[in-house]
Amino acid sequence: QVHLVESGGGLVRPGGSLRLSCAASGFALNKYSIGWFRQAPEKEREGLSCISLSVGSTLYDDSVKGRFTISRDNANDTVYLQMNSLEPEDTAVYYCAAEKWCSLQHWGFSYWGQGTQVTVSS
């Protein structure tokens, strides 16, 4: 079976940091481009970042440029999203997704995880 799993979410104060992880079962993440998305209550799902099959090739939405960093750990076949300077507006369920081609369009991805909750609150 193809299965993606996100982890690392939780509750942080404004200005704090979290690192999210994306892992897979049934296939190798290093054969796919991996995107990070989020969805807040009553809002549409938005694309945040994507890392391609080529090492060092990444995309970022303007809303997270300079604050979030996507990376791969090839030894552990894991993709990370380092999130710094978090604000309440970042509160959402965060998802990772896999597809051959890198984009910030959620409808273009074939495989998804179940999401991990990130809450930024004082």
Backbone atoms as SQL, in Angstrom:
CREATE TABLE atoms (id INTEGER PRIMARY KEY, chain TEXT, resi INTEGER, resn TEXT, atom TEXT, x REAL, y REAL, z REAL);
INSERT INTO atoms VALUES
  (1, 'A', 1, 'GLN', 'N', 0.828, -1.177, 0.000),
  (2, 'A', 1, 'GLN', 'CA', 0.000, 0.000, 0.000),
  (3, 'A', 1, 'GLN', 'C', 0.877, 1.247, 0.000),
  (4, 'A', 2, 'VAL', 'N', 0.364, 2.325, -0.594),
  (5, 'A', 2, 'VAL', 'CA', 1.031, 3.615, -0.601),
  (6, 'A', 2, 'VAL', 'C', 0.494, 4.426, 0.567),
  (7, 'A', 3, 'HIS', 'N', 1.395, 4.877, 1.436),
  (8, 'A', 3, 'HIS', 'CA', 0.967, 5.551, 2.649),
  (9, 'A', 3, 'HIS', 'C', 1.995, 6.614, 3.038),
  (10, 'A', 4, 'LEU', 'N', 1.540, 7.866, 3.202),
  (11, 'A', 4, 'LEU', 'CA', 2.364, 8.964, 3.686),
  (12, 'A', 4, 'LEU', 'C', 1.961, 9.312, 5.112),
  (13, 'A', 5, 'VAL', 'N', 2.938, 9.681, 5.936),
  (14, 'A', 5, 'VAL', 'CA', 2.685, 9.994, 7.336),
  (15, 'A', 5, 'VAL', 'C', 3.409, 11.279, 7.701),
  (16, 'A', 6, 'GLU', 'N', 2.647, 12.266, 8.211),
  (17, 'A', 6, 'GLU', 'CA', 3.221, 13.502, 8.734),
  (18, 'A', 6, 'GLU', 'C', 3.360, 13.397, 10.248),
  (19, 'A', 7, 'SER', 'N', 4.365, 14.073, 10.791),
  (20, 'A', 7, 'SER', 'CA', 4.544, 14.132, 12.233),
  (21, 'A', 7, 'SER', 'C', 5.254, 15.430, 12.594),
  (22, 'A', 8, 'GLY', 'N', 5.253, 15.768, 13.879),
  (23, 'A', 8, 'GLY', 'CA', 5.970, 16.931, 14.366),
  (24, 'A', 8, 'GLY', 'C', 5.109, 18.128, 14.698),
  (25, 'A', 9, 'GLY', 'N', 3.812, 18.056, 14.465),
  (26, 'A', 9, 'GLY', 'CA', 2.933, 19.155, 14.800),
  (27, 'A', 9, 'GLY', 'C', 2.736, 19.282, 16.298),
  (28, 'A', 10, 'GLY', 'N', 2.100, 20.384, 16.694),
  (29, 'A', 10, 'GLY', 'CA', 1.855, 20.616, 18.100),
  (30, 'A', 10, 'GLY', 'C', 1.485, 22.053, 18.368),
  (31, 'A', 11, 'LEU', 'N', 1.553, 22.431, 19.632),
  (32, 'A', 11, 'LEU', 'CA', 1.213, 23.773, 20.087),
  (33, 'A', 11, 'LEU', 'C', 2.487, 24.568, 20.357),
  (34, 'A', 12, 'VAL', 'N', 2.591, 25.751, 19.753),
  (35, 'A', 12, 'VAL', 'CA', 3.735, 26.636, 19.973),
  (36, 'A', 12, 'VAL', 'C', 3.242, 28.055, 20.180),
  (37, 'A', 13, 'ARG', 'N', 4.065, 28.867, 20.838),
  (38, 'A', 13, 'ARG', 'CA', 3.745, 30.272, 21.037),
  (39, 'A', 13, 'ARG', 'C', 4.170, 31.098, 19.833),
  (40, 'A', 14, 'PRO', 'N', 3.542, 32.259, 19.620),
  (41, 'A', 14, 'PRO', 'CA', 3.970, 33.130, 18.523),
  (42, 'A', 14, 'PRO', 'C', 5.471, 33.404, 18.578),
  (43, 'A', 15, 'GLY', 'N', 6.108, 33.333, 17.423),
  (44, 'A', 15, 'GLY', 'CA', 7.546, 33.493, 17.339),
  (45, 'A', 15, 'GLY', 'C', 8.331, 32.210, 17.475),
  (46, 'A', 16, 'GLY', 'N', 7.661, 31.123, 17.819),
  (47, 'A', 16, 'GLY', 'CA', 8.315, 29.847, 18.013),
  (48, 'A', 16, 'GLY', 'C', 8.546, 29.090, 16.715),
  (49, 'A', 17, 'SER', 'N', 9.092, 27.871, 16.846),
  (50, 'A', 17, 'SER', 'CA', 9.463, 27.054, 15.697),
  (51, 'A', 17, 'SER', 'C', 8.979, 25.620, 15.858),
  (52, 'A', 18, 'LEU', 'N', 8.753, 24.963, 14.734),
  (53, 'A', 18, 'LEU', 'CA', 8.448, 23.541, 14.668),
  (54, 'A', 18, 'LEU', 'C', 9.113, 22.958, 13.438),
  (55, 'A', 19, 'ARG', 'N', 9.428, 21.671, 13.500),
  (56, 'A', 19, 'ARG', 'CA', 9.911, 20.941, 12.334),
  (57, 'A', 19, 'ARG', 'C', 8.976, 19.784, 12.057),
  (58, 'A', 20, 'LEU', 'N', 8.346, 19.803, 10.895),
  (59, 'A', 20, 'LEU', 'CA', 7.465, 18.728, 10.471),
  (60, 'A', 20, 'LEU', 'C', 8.242, 17.707, 9.652),
  (61, 'A', 21, 'SER', 'N', 7.830, 16.434, 9.751),
  (62, 'A', 21, 'SER', 'CA', 8.460, 15.356, 9.004),
  (63, 'A', 21, 'SER', 'C', 7.431, 14.650, 8.137),
  (64, 'A', 22, 'CYS', 'N', 7.880, 14.174, 6.989),
  (65, 'A', 22, 'CYS', 'CA', 7.051, 13.391, 6.079),
  (66, 'A', 22, 'CYS', 'C', 7.795, 12.116, 5.747),
  (67, 'A', 23, 'ALA', 'N', 7.166, 10.974, 6.020),
  (68, 'A', 23, 'ALA', 'CA', 7.742, 9.673, 5.716),
  (69, 'A', 23, 'ALA', 'C', 6.731, 8.846, 4.935),
  (70, 'A', 24, 'ALA', 'N', 7.181, 7.714, 4.391),
  (71, 'A', 24, 'ALA', 'CA', 6.320, 6.908, 3.535),
  (72, 'A', 24, 'ALA', 'C', 6.476, 5.426, 3.834),
  (73, 'A', 25, 'SER', 'N', 5.421, 4.693, 3.515),
  (74, 'A', 25, 'SER', 'CA', 5.439, 3.240, 3.572),
  (75, 'A', 25, 'SER', 'C', 4.900, 2.710, 2.249),
  (76, 'A', 26, 'GLY', 'N', 5.585, 1.730, 1.680),
  (77, 'A', 26, 'GLY', 'CA', 5.136, 1.144, 0.435),
  (78, 'A', 26, 'GLY', 'C', 5.803, 1.695, -0.810),
  (79, 'A', 27, 'PHE', 'N', 6.518, 2.814, -0.688),
  (80, 'A', 27, 'PHE', 'CA', 7.272, 3.367, -1.795),
  (81, 'A', 27, 'PHE', 'C', 8.358, 4.276, -1.242),
  (82, 'A', 28, 'ALA', 'N', 9.257, 4.708, -2.102),
  (83, 'A', 28, 'ALA', 'CA', 10.380, 5.542, -1.701),
  (84, 'A', 28, 'ALA', 'C', 10.091, 6.995, -2.031),
  (85, 'A', 29, 'LEU', 'N', 10.202, 7.868, -1.023),
  (86, 'A', 29, 'LEU', 'CA', 9.995, 9.296, -1.254),
  (87, 'A', 29, 'LEU', 'C', 11.039, 9.883, -2.185),
  (88, 'A', 30, 'ASN', 'N', 12.221, 9.299, -2.209),
  (89, 'A', 30, 'ASN', 'CA', 13.275, 9.851, -3.049),
  (90, 'A', 30, 'ASN', 'C', 13.031, 9.644, -4.534),
  (91, 'A', 31, 'LYS', 'N', 11.938, 8.987, -4.894),
  (92, 'A', 31, 'LYS', 'CA', 11.538, 8.846, -6.290),
  (93, 'A', 31, 'LYS', 'C', 10.455, 9.849, -6.682),
  (94, 'A', 32, 'TYR', 'N', 10.076, 10.744, -5.763),
  (95, 'A', 32, 'TYR', 'CA', 8.988, 11.685, -6.001),
  (96, 'A', 32, 'TYR', 'C', 9.362, 13.091, -5.566),
  (97, 'A', 33, 'SER', 'N', 8.692, 14.071, -6.178),
  (98, 'A', 33, 'SER', 'CA', 8.665, 15.415, -5.636),
  (99, 'A', 33, 'SER', 'C', 7.680, 15.442, -4.468),
  (100, 'A', 34, 'ILE', 'N', 8.008, 16.202, -3.421),
  (101, 'A', 34, 'ILE', 'CA', 7.187, 16.250, -2.217),
  (102, 'A', 34, 'ILE', 'C', 6.766, 17.688, -1.945),
  (103, 'A', 35, 'GLY', 'N', 5.463, 17.884, -1.751),
  (104, 'A', 35, 'GLY', 'CA', 4.926, 19.195, -1.430),
  (105, 'A', 35, 'GLY', 'C', 4.375, 19.242, -0.021),
  (106, 'A', 36, 'TRP', 'N', 4.403, 20.440, 0.571),
  (107, 'A', 36, 'TRP', 'CA', 3.762, 20.706, 1.858),
  (108, 'A', 36, 'TRP', 'C', 2.605, 21.665, 1.641),
  (109, 'A', 37, 'PHE', 'N', 1.466, 21.347, 2.246),
  (110, 'A', 37, 'PHE', 'CA', 0.241, 22.126, 2.132),
  (111, 'A', 37, 'PHE', 'C', -0.353, 22.321, 3.517),
  (112, 'A', 38, 'ARG', 'N', -1.259, 23.274, 3.637),
  (113, 'A', 38, 'ARG', 'CA', -1.977, 23.448, 4.891),
  (114, 'A', 38, 'ARG', 'C', -3.411, 23.881, 4.619),
  (115, 'A', 39, 'GLN', 'N', -4.275, 23.576, 5.581),
  (116, 'A', 39, 'GLN', 'CA', -5.670, 23.971, 5.476),
  (117, 'A', 39, 'GLN', 'C', -6.180, 24.370, 6.854),
  (118, 'A', 40, 'ALA', 'N', -6.603, 25.616, 6.965),
  (119, 'A', 40, 'ALA', 'CA', -7.195, 26.132, 8.185),
  (120, 'A', 40, 'ALA', 'C', -8.713, 25.996, 8.102),
  (121, 'A', 41, 'PRO', 'N', -9.395, 25.999, 9.255),
  (122, 'A', 41, 'PRO', 'CA', -10.852, 25.897, 9.233),
  (123, 'A', 41, 'PRO', 'C', -11.482, 26.981, 8.372),
  (124, 'A', 42, 'GLU', 'N', -12.417, 26.587, 7.541),
  (125, 'A', 42, 'GLU', 'CA', -13.180, 27.491, 6.682),
  (126, 'A', 42, 'GLU', 'C', -12.320, 28.185, 5.633),
  (127, 'A', 43, 'LYS', 'N', -11.143, 27.642, 5.332),
  (128, 'A', 43, 'LYS', 'CA', -10.281, 28.185, 4.290),
  (129, 'A', 43, 'LYS', 'C', -9.880, 27.077, 3.323),
  (130, 'A', 44, 'GLU', 'N', -9.490, 27.471, 2.122),
  (131, 'A', 44, 'GLU', 'CA', -9.060, 26.511, 1.119),
  (132, 'A', 44, 'GLU', 'C', -7.659, 26.001, 1.421),
  (133, 'A', 45, 'ARG', 'N', -7.362, 24.804, 0.921),
  (134, 'A', 45, 'ARG', 'CA', -6.027, 24.251, 1.070),
  (135, 'A', 45, 'ARG', 'C', -5.040, 25.055, 0.230),
  (136, 'A', 46, 'GLU', 'N', -3.910, 25.412, 0.827),
  (137, 'A', 46, 'GLU', 'CA', -2.920, 26.221, 0.137),
  (138, 'A', 46, 'GLU', 'C', -1.568, 25.520, 0.094),
  (139, 'A', 47, 'GLY', 'N', -0.871, 25.695, -1.019),
  (140, 'A', 47, 'GLY', 'CA', 0.456, 25.139, -1.174),
  (141, 'A', 47, 'GLY', 'C', 1.501, 26.026, -0.541),
  (142, 'A', 48, 'LEU', 'N', 2.437, 25.427, 0.185),
  (143, 'A', 48, 'LEU', 'CA', 3.469, 26.163, 0.905),
  (144, 'A', 48, 'LEU', 'C', 4.846, 26.011, 0.281),
  (145, 'A', 49, 'SER', 'N', 5.204, 24.777, -0.055),
  (146, 'A', 49, 'SER', 'CA', 6.552, 24.510, -0.523),
  (147, 'A', 49, 'SER', 'C', 6.592, 23.170, -1.236),
  (148, 'A', 50, 'CYS', 'N', 7.597, 22.989, -2.077),
  (149, 'A', 50, 'CYS', 'CA', 7.787, 21.724, -2.781),
  (150, 'A', 50, 'CYS', 'C', 9.271, 21.516, -3.024),
  (151, 'A', 51, 'ILE', 'N', 9.711, 20.278, -2.908),
  (152, 'A', 51, 'ILE', 'CA', 11.089, 19.921, -3.221),
  (153, 'A', 51, 'ILE', 'C', 11.067, 18.856, -4.308),
  (154, 'A', 52, 'SER', 'N', 11.844, 19.069, -5.351),
  (155, 'A', 52, 'SER', 'CA', 11.812, 18.199, -6.519),
  (156, 'A', 52, 'SER', 'C', 12.745, 17.006, -6.352),
  (157, 'A', 53, 'LEU', 'N', 12.731, 16.135, -7.362),
  (158, 'A', 53, 'LEU', 'CA', 13.642, 14.988, -7.359),
  (159, 'A', 53, 'LEU', 'C', 15.098, 15.425, -7.419),
  (160, 'A', 54, 'SER', 'N', 15.358, 16.581, -8.015),
  (161, 'A', 54, 'SER', 'CA', 16.713, 17.112, -8.095),
  (162, 'A', 54, 'SER', 'C', 17.096, 17.761, -6.774),
  (163, 'A', 55, 'VAL', 'N', 18.248, 17.403, -6.257),
  (164, 'A', 55, 'VAL', 'CA', 18.719, 17.960, -4.996),
  (165, 'A', 55, 'VAL', 'C', 18.899, 19.471, -5.126),
  (166, 'A', 56, 'GLY', 'N', 18.320, 20.222, -4.168),
  (167, 'A', 56, 'GLY', 'CA', 18.475, 21.659, -4.142),
  (168, 'A', 56, 'GLY', 'C', 17.433, 22.435, -4.916),
  (169, 'A', 57, 'SER', 'N', 16.530, 21.757, -5.616),
  (170, 'A', 57, 'SER', 'CA', 15.485, 22.427, -6.374),
  (171, 'A', 57, 'SER', 'C', 14.222, 22.529, -5.516),
  (172, 'A', 58, 'THR', 'N', 13.813, 23.762, -5.164),
  (173, 'A', 58, 'THR', 'CA', 12.682, 23.973, -4.261),
  (174, 'A', 58, 'THR', 'C', 11.797, 25.107, -4.740),
  (175, 'A', 59, 'LEU', 'N', 10.541, 25.105, -4.275),
  (176, 'A', 59, 'LEU', 'CA', 9.579, 26.171, -4.504),
  (177, 'A', 59, 'LEU', 'C', 8.994, 26.603, -3.167),
  (178, 'A', 60, 'TYR', 'N', 8.684, 27.909, -3.042),
  (179, 'A', 60, 'TYR', 'CA', 8.049, 28.443, -1.839),
  (180, 'A', 60, 'TYR', 'C', 6.962, 29.427, -2.215),
  (181, 'A', 61, 'ASP', 'N', 5.858, 29.359, -1.481),
  (182, 'A', 61, 'ASP', 'CA', 4.843, 30.393, -1.600),
  (183, 'A', 61, 'ASP', 'C', 5.327, 31.660, -0.898),
  (184, 'A', 62, 'ASP', 'N', 4.879, 32.816, -1.386),
  (185, 'A', 62, 'ASP', 'CA', 5.306, 34.082, -0.799),
  (186, 'A', 62, 'ASP', 'C', 4.961, 34.192, 0.684),
  (187, 'A', 63, 'SER', 'N', 3.913, 33.517, 1.110),
  (188, 'A', 63, 'SER', 'CA', 3.479, 33.622, 2.494),
  (189, 'A', 63, 'SER', 'C', 4.463, 33.025, 3.488),
  (190, 'A', 64, 'VAL', 'N', 5.376, 32.159, 3.017),
  (191, 'A', 64, 'VAL', 'CA', 6.307, 31.493, 3.924),
  (192, 'A', 64, 'VAL', 'C', 7.768, 31.718, 3.559),
  (193, 'A', 65, 'LYS', 'N', 8.044, 32.449, 2.502),
  (194, 'A', 65, 'LYS', 'CA', 9.431, 32.715, 2.118),
  (195, 'A', 65, 'LYS', 'C', 10.172, 33.420, 3.246),
  (196, 'A', 66, 'GLY', 'N', 11.360, 32.933, 3.542),
  (197, 'A', 66, 'GLY', 'CA', 12.165, 33.500, 4.607),
  (198, 'A', 66, 'GLY', 'C', 11.871, 32.949, 5.981),
  (199, 'A', 67, 'ARG', 'N', 10.781, 32.196, 6.133),
  (200, 'A', 67, 'ARG', 'CA', 10.413, 31.610, 7.423),
  (201, 'A', 67, 'ARG', 'C', 10.449, 30.092, 7.414),
  (202, 'A', 68, 'PHE', 'N', 10.037, 29.469, 6.304),
  (203, 'A', 68, 'PHE', 'CA', 9.960, 28.016, 6.200),
  (204, 'A', 68, 'PHE', 'C', 11.054, 27.505, 5.272),
  (205, 'A', 69, 'THR', 'N', 11.574, 26.313, 5.570),
  (206, 'A', 69, 'THR', 'CA', 12.591, 25.687, 4.745),
  (207, 'A', 69, 'THR', 'C', 12.260, 24.216, 4.548),
  (208, 'A', 70, 'ILE', 'N', 12.236, 23.767, 3.299),
  (209, 'A', 70, 'ILE', 'CA', 11.989, 22.365, 2.985),
  (210, 'A', 70, 'ILE', 'C', 13.320, 21.687, 2.683),
  (211, 'A', 71, 'SER', 'N', 13.452, 20.423, 3.095),
  (212, 'A', 71, 'SER', 'CA', 14.698, 19.703, 2.877),
  (213, 'A', 71, 'SER', 'C', 14.447, 18.199, 2.841),
  (214, 'A', 72, 'ARG', 'N', 15.425, 17.463, 2.324),
  (215, 'A', 72, 'ARG', 'CA', 15.380, 15.999, 2.300),
  (216, 'A', 72, 'ARG', 'C', 16.507, 15.415, 3.135),
  (217, 'A', 73, 'ASP', 'N', 16.213, 14.310, 3.801),
  (218, 'A', 73, 'ASP', 'CA', 17.211, 13.476, 4.439),
  (219, 'A', 73, 'ASP', 'C', 17.207, 12.164, 3.665),
  (220, 'A', 74, 'ASN', 'N', 18.095, 12.046, 2.706),
  (221, 'A', 74, 'ASN', 'CA', 18.084, 10.883, 1.830),
  (222, 'A', 74, 'ASN', 'C', 18.422, 9.587, 2.562),
  (223, 'A', 75, 'ALA', 'N', 19.264, 9.668, 3.581),
  (224, 'A', 75, 'ALA', 'CA', 19.638, 8.476, 4.328),
  (225, 'A', 75, 'ALA', 'C', 18.427, 7.835, 4.998),
  (226, 'A', 76, 'ASN', 'N', 17.490, 8.661, 5.472),
  (227, 'A', 76, 'ASN', 'CA', 16.293, 8.165, 6.145),
  (228, 'A', 76, 'ASN', 'C', 15.042, 8.270, 5.283),
  (229, 'A', 77, 'ASP', 'N', 15.199, 8.709, 4.036),
  (230, 'A', 77, 'ASP', 'CA', 14.088, 8.875, 3.101),
  (231, 'A', 77, 'ASP', 'C', 12.959, 9.668, 3.756),
  (232, 'A', 78, 'THR', 'N', 13.300, 10.842, 4.265),
  (233, 'A', 78, 'THR', 'CA', 12.369, 11.711, 4.962),
  (234, 'A', 78, 'THR', 'C', 12.464, 13.125, 4.394),
  (235, 'A', 79, 'VAL', 'N', 11.329, 13.816, 4.329),
  (236, 'A', 79, 'VAL', 'CA', 11.280, 15.216, 3.922),
  (237, 'A', 79, 'VAL', 'C', 10.813, 16.044, 5.108),
  (238, 'A', 80, 'TYR', 'N', 11.475, 17.181, 5.336),
  (239, 'A', 80, 'TYR', 'CA', 11.177, 18.039, 6.476),
  (240, 'A', 80, 'TYR', 'C', 10.655, 19.394, 6.028),
  (241, 'A', 81, 'LEU', 'N', 9.889, 20.019, 6.904),
  (242, 'A', 81, 'LEU', 'CA', 9.522, 21.420, 6.759),
  (243, 'A', 81, 'LEU', 'C', 9.865, 22.121, 8.069),
  (244, 'A', 82, 'GLN', 'N', 10.944, 22.894, 8.053),
  (245, 'A', 82, 'GLN', 'CA', 11.335, 23.687, 9.212),
  (246, 'A', 82, 'GLN', 'C', 10.558, 24.992, 9.181),
  (247, 'A', 83, 'MET', 'N', 9.826, 25.289, 10.258),
  (248, 'A', 83, 'MET', 'CA', 8.968, 26.460, 10.329),
  (249, 'A', 83, 'MET', 'C', 9.435, 27.346, 11.471),
  (250, 'A', 84, 'ASN', 'N', 9.833, 28.572, 11.140),
  (251, 'A', 84, 'ASN', 'CA', 10.299, 29.544, 12.118),
  (252, 'A', 84, 'ASN', 'C', 9.392, 30.767, 12.126),
  (253, 'A', 85, 'SER', 'N', 9.504, 31.556, 13.181),
  (254, 'A', 85, 'SER', 'CA', 8.734, 32.801, 13.319),
  (255, 'A', 85, 'SER', 'C', 7.247, 32.569, 13.104),
  (256, 'A', 86, 'LEU', 'N', 6.727, 31.542, 13.741),
  (257, 'A', 86, 'LEU', 'CA', 5.321, 31.185, 13.561),
  (258, 'A', 86, 'LEU', 'C', 4.392, 32.215, 14.198),
  (259, 'A', 87, 'GLU', 'N', 3.265, 32.434, 13.552),
  (260, 'A', 87, 'GLU', 'CA', 2.249, 33.364, 14.012),
  (261, 'A', 87, 'GLU', 'C', 0.901, 32.658, 14.036),
  (262, 'A', 88, 'PRO', 'N', -0.080, 33.220, 14.764),
  (263, 'A', 88, 'PRO', 'CA', -1.396, 32.566, 14.828),
  (264, 'A', 88, 'PRO', 'C', -2.005, 32.272, 13.461),
  (265, 'A', 89, 'GLU', 'N', -1.704, 33.080, 12.463),
  (266, 'A', 89, 'GLU', 'CA', -2.221, 32.863, 11.120),
  (267, 'A', 89, 'GLU', 'C', -1.692, 31.581, 10.485),
  (268, 'A', 90, 'ASP', 'N', -0.637, 30.994, 11.049),
  (269, 'A', 90, 'ASP', 'CA', -0.092, 29.737, 10.550),
  (270, 'A', 90, 'ASP', 'C', -0.829, 28.520, 11.102),
  (271, 'A', 91, 'THR', 'N', -1.762, 28.719, 11.999),
  (272, 'A', 91, 'THR', 'CA', -2.513, 27.608, 12.576),
  (273, 'A', 91, 'THR', 'C', -3.325, 26.898, 11.499),
  (274, 'A', 92, 'ALA', 'N', -3.130, 25.577, 11.378),
  (275, 'A', 92, 'ALA', 'CA', -3.797, 24.798, 10.339),
  (276, 'A', 92, 'ALA', 'C', -3.411, 23.337, 10.493),
  (277, 'A', 93, 'VAL', 'N', -4.063, 22.478, 9.712),
  (278, 'A', 93, 'VAL', 'CA', -3.609, 21.108, 9.534),
  (279, 'A', 93, 'VAL', 'C', -2.627, 21.099, 8.366),
  (280, 'A', 94, 'TYR', 'N', -1.452, 20.532, 8.582),
  (281, 'A', 94, 'TYR', 'CA', -0.399, 20.512, 7.579),
  (282, 'A', 94, 'TYR', 'C', -0.292, 19.129, 6.965),
  (283, 'A', 95, 'TYR', 'N', -0.202, 19.081, 5.633),
  (284, 'A', 95, 'TYR', 'CA', -0.154, 17.842, 4.880),
  (285, 'A', 95, 'TYR', 'C', 1.095, 17.787, 4.010),
  (286, 'A', 96, 'CYS', 'N', 1.625, 16.586, 3.803),
  (287, 'A', 96, 'CYS', 'CA', 2.603, 16.373, 2.752),
  (288, 'A', 96, 'CYS', 'C', 1.974, 15.526, 1.660),
  (289, 'A', 97, 'ALA', 'N', 2.494, 15.670, 0.446),
  (290, 'A', 97, 'ALA', 'CA', 1.946, 14.976, -0.708),
  (291, 'A', 97, 'ALA', 'C', 3.055, 14.650, -1.696),
  (292, 'A', 98, 'ALA', 'N', 2.855, 13.599, -2.486),
  (293, 'A', 98, 'ALA', 'CA', 3.877, 13.120, -3.410),
  (294, 'A', 98, 'ALA', 'C', 3.352, 13.065, -4.843),
  (295, 'A', 99, 'GLU', 'N', 4.200, 13.470, -5.772),
  (296, 'A', 99, 'GLU', 'CA', 3.915, 13.404, -7.196),
  (297, 'A', 99, 'GLU', 'C', 5.237, 13.484, -7.949),
  (298, 'A', 100, 'LYS', 'N', 5.229, 13.096, -9.211),
  (299, 'A', 100, 'LYS', 'CA', 6.462, 13.128, -9.988),
  (300, 'A', 100, 'LYS', 'C', 6.954, 14.548, -10.229),
  (301, 'A', 101, 'TRP', 'N', 6.009, 15.499, -10.419),
  (302, 'A', 101, 'TRP', 'CA', 6.369, 16.870, -10.774),
  (303, 'A', 101, 'TRP', 'C', 6.061, 17.824, -9.635),
  (304, 'A', 102, 'CYS', 'N', 6.927, 18.793, -9.431),
  (305, 'A', 102, 'CYS', 'CA', 6.827, 19.725, -8.319),
  (306, 'A', 102, 'CYS', 'C', 5.929, 20.914, -8.672),
  (307, 'A', 103, 'SER', 'N', 4.991, 21.230, -7.777),
  (308, 'A', 103, 'SER', 'CA', 4.139, 22.401, -7.927),
  (309, 'A', 103, 'SER', 'C', 3.553, 22.754, -6.570),
  (310, 'A', 104, 'LEU', 'N', 2.807, 23.874, -6.518),
  (311, 'A', 104, 'LEU', 'CA', 2.085, 24.271, -5.309),
  (312, 'A', 104, 'LEU', 'C', 0.583, 24.126, -5.492),
  (313, 'A', 105, 'GLN', 'N', 0.172, 23.290, -6.442),
  (314, 'A', 105, 'GLN', 'CA', -1.233, 23.044, -6.723),
  (315, 'A', 105, 'GLN', 'C', -1.643, 21.706, -6.115),
  (316, 'A', 106, 'HIS', 'N', -2.548, 21.732, -5.138),
  (317, 'A', 106, 'HIS', 'CA', -2.888, 20.510, -4.412),
  (318, 'A', 106, 'HIS', 'C', -3.543, 19.457, -5.298),
  (319, 'A', 107, 'TRP', 'N', -4.283, 19.900, -6.326),
  (320, 'A', 107, 'TRP', 'CA', -4.962, 18.948, -7.201),
  (321, 'A', 107, 'TRP', 'C', -3.999, 18.184, -8.094),
  (322, 'A', 108, 'GLY', 'N', -2.746, 18.587, -8.149),
  (323, 'A', 108, 'GLY', 'CA', -1.761, 17.915, -8.979),
  (324, 'A', 108, 'GLY', 'C', -1.016, 16.787, -8.301),
  (325, 'A', 109, 'PHE', 'N', -1.346, 16.474, -7.051),
  (326, 'A', 109, 'PHE', 'CA', -0.622, 15.462, -6.291),
  (327, 'A', 109, 'PHE', 'C', -1.466, 14.209, -6.104),
  (328, 'A', 110, 'SER', 'N', -0.831, 13.057, -6.242),
  (329, 'A', 110, 'SER', 'CA', -1.530, 11.775, -6.227),
  (330, 'A', 110, 'SER', 'C', -1.640, 11.154, -4.840),
  (331, 'A', 111, 'TYR', 'N', -0.605, 11.305, -4.017),
  (332, 'A', 111, 'TYR', 'CA', -0.545, 10.636, -2.724),
  (333, 'A', 111, 'TYR', 'C', -0.466, 11.655, -1.600),
  (334, 'A', 112, 'TRP', 'N', -1.234, 11.401, -0.530),
  (335, 'A', 112, 'TRP', 'CA', -1.353, 12.337, 0.586),
  (336, 'A', 112, 'TRP', 'C', -1.263, 11.631, 1.924),
  (337, 'A', 113, 'GLY', 'N', -0.783, 12.367, 2.921),
  (338, 'A', 113, 'GLY', 'CA', -0.875, 11.921, 4.288),
  (339, 'A', 113, 'GLY', 'C', -2.174, 12.384, 4.918),
  (340, 'A', 114, 'GLN', 'N', -2.377, 12.032, 6.185),
  (341, 'A', 114, 'GLN', 'CA', -3.600, 12.388, 6.892),
  (342, 'A', 114, 'GLN', 'C', -3.516, 13.726, 7.613),
  (343, 'A', 115, 'GLY', 'N', -2.342, 14.324, 7.673),
  (344, 'A', 115, 'GLY', 'CA', -2.184, 15.648, 8.242),
  (345, 'A', 115, 'GLY', 'C', -1.734, 15.642, 9.689),
  (346, 'A', 116, 'THR', 'N', -1.106, 16.749, 10.089),
  (347, 'A', 116, 'THR', 'CA', -0.709, 16.958, 11.471),
  (348, 'A', 116, 'THR', 'C', -1.084, 18.379, 11.876),
  (349, 'A', 117, 'GLN', 'N', -1.660, 18.526, 13.062),
  (350, 'A', 117, 'GLN', 'CA', -2.172, 19.816, 13.515),
  (351, 'A', 117, 'GLN', 'C', -1.046, 20.695, 14.034),
  (352, 'A', 118, 'VAL', 'N', -1.012, 21.937, 13.567),
  (353, 'A', 118, 'VAL', 'CA', -0.109, 22.960, 14.083),
  (354, 'A', 118, 'VAL', 'C', -0.964, 24.089, 14.640),
  (355, 'A', 119, 'THR', 'N', -0.763, 24.412, 15.904),
  (356, 'A', 119, 'THR', 'CA', -1.501, 25.481, 16.555),
  (357, 'A', 119, 'THR', 'C', -0.521, 26.491, 17.124),
  (358, 'A', 120, 'VAL', 'N', -0.677, 27.750, 16.740),
  (359, 'A', 120, 'VAL', 'CA', 0.171, 28.835, 17.223),
  (360, 'A', 120, 'VAL', 'C', -0.703, 29.754, 18.060),
  (361, 'A', 121, 'SER', 'N', -0.451, 29.784, 19.355),
  (362, 'A', 121, 'SER', 'CA', -1.301, 30.532, 20.270),
  (363, 'A', 121, 'SER', 'C', -0.533, 30.886, 21.525),
  (364, 'A', 122, 'SER', 'N', -0.876, 32.029, 22.103),
  (365, 'A', 122, 'SER', 'CA', -0.313, 32.433, 23.374),
  (366, 'A', 122, 'SER', 'C', -1.183, 32.002, 24.536);
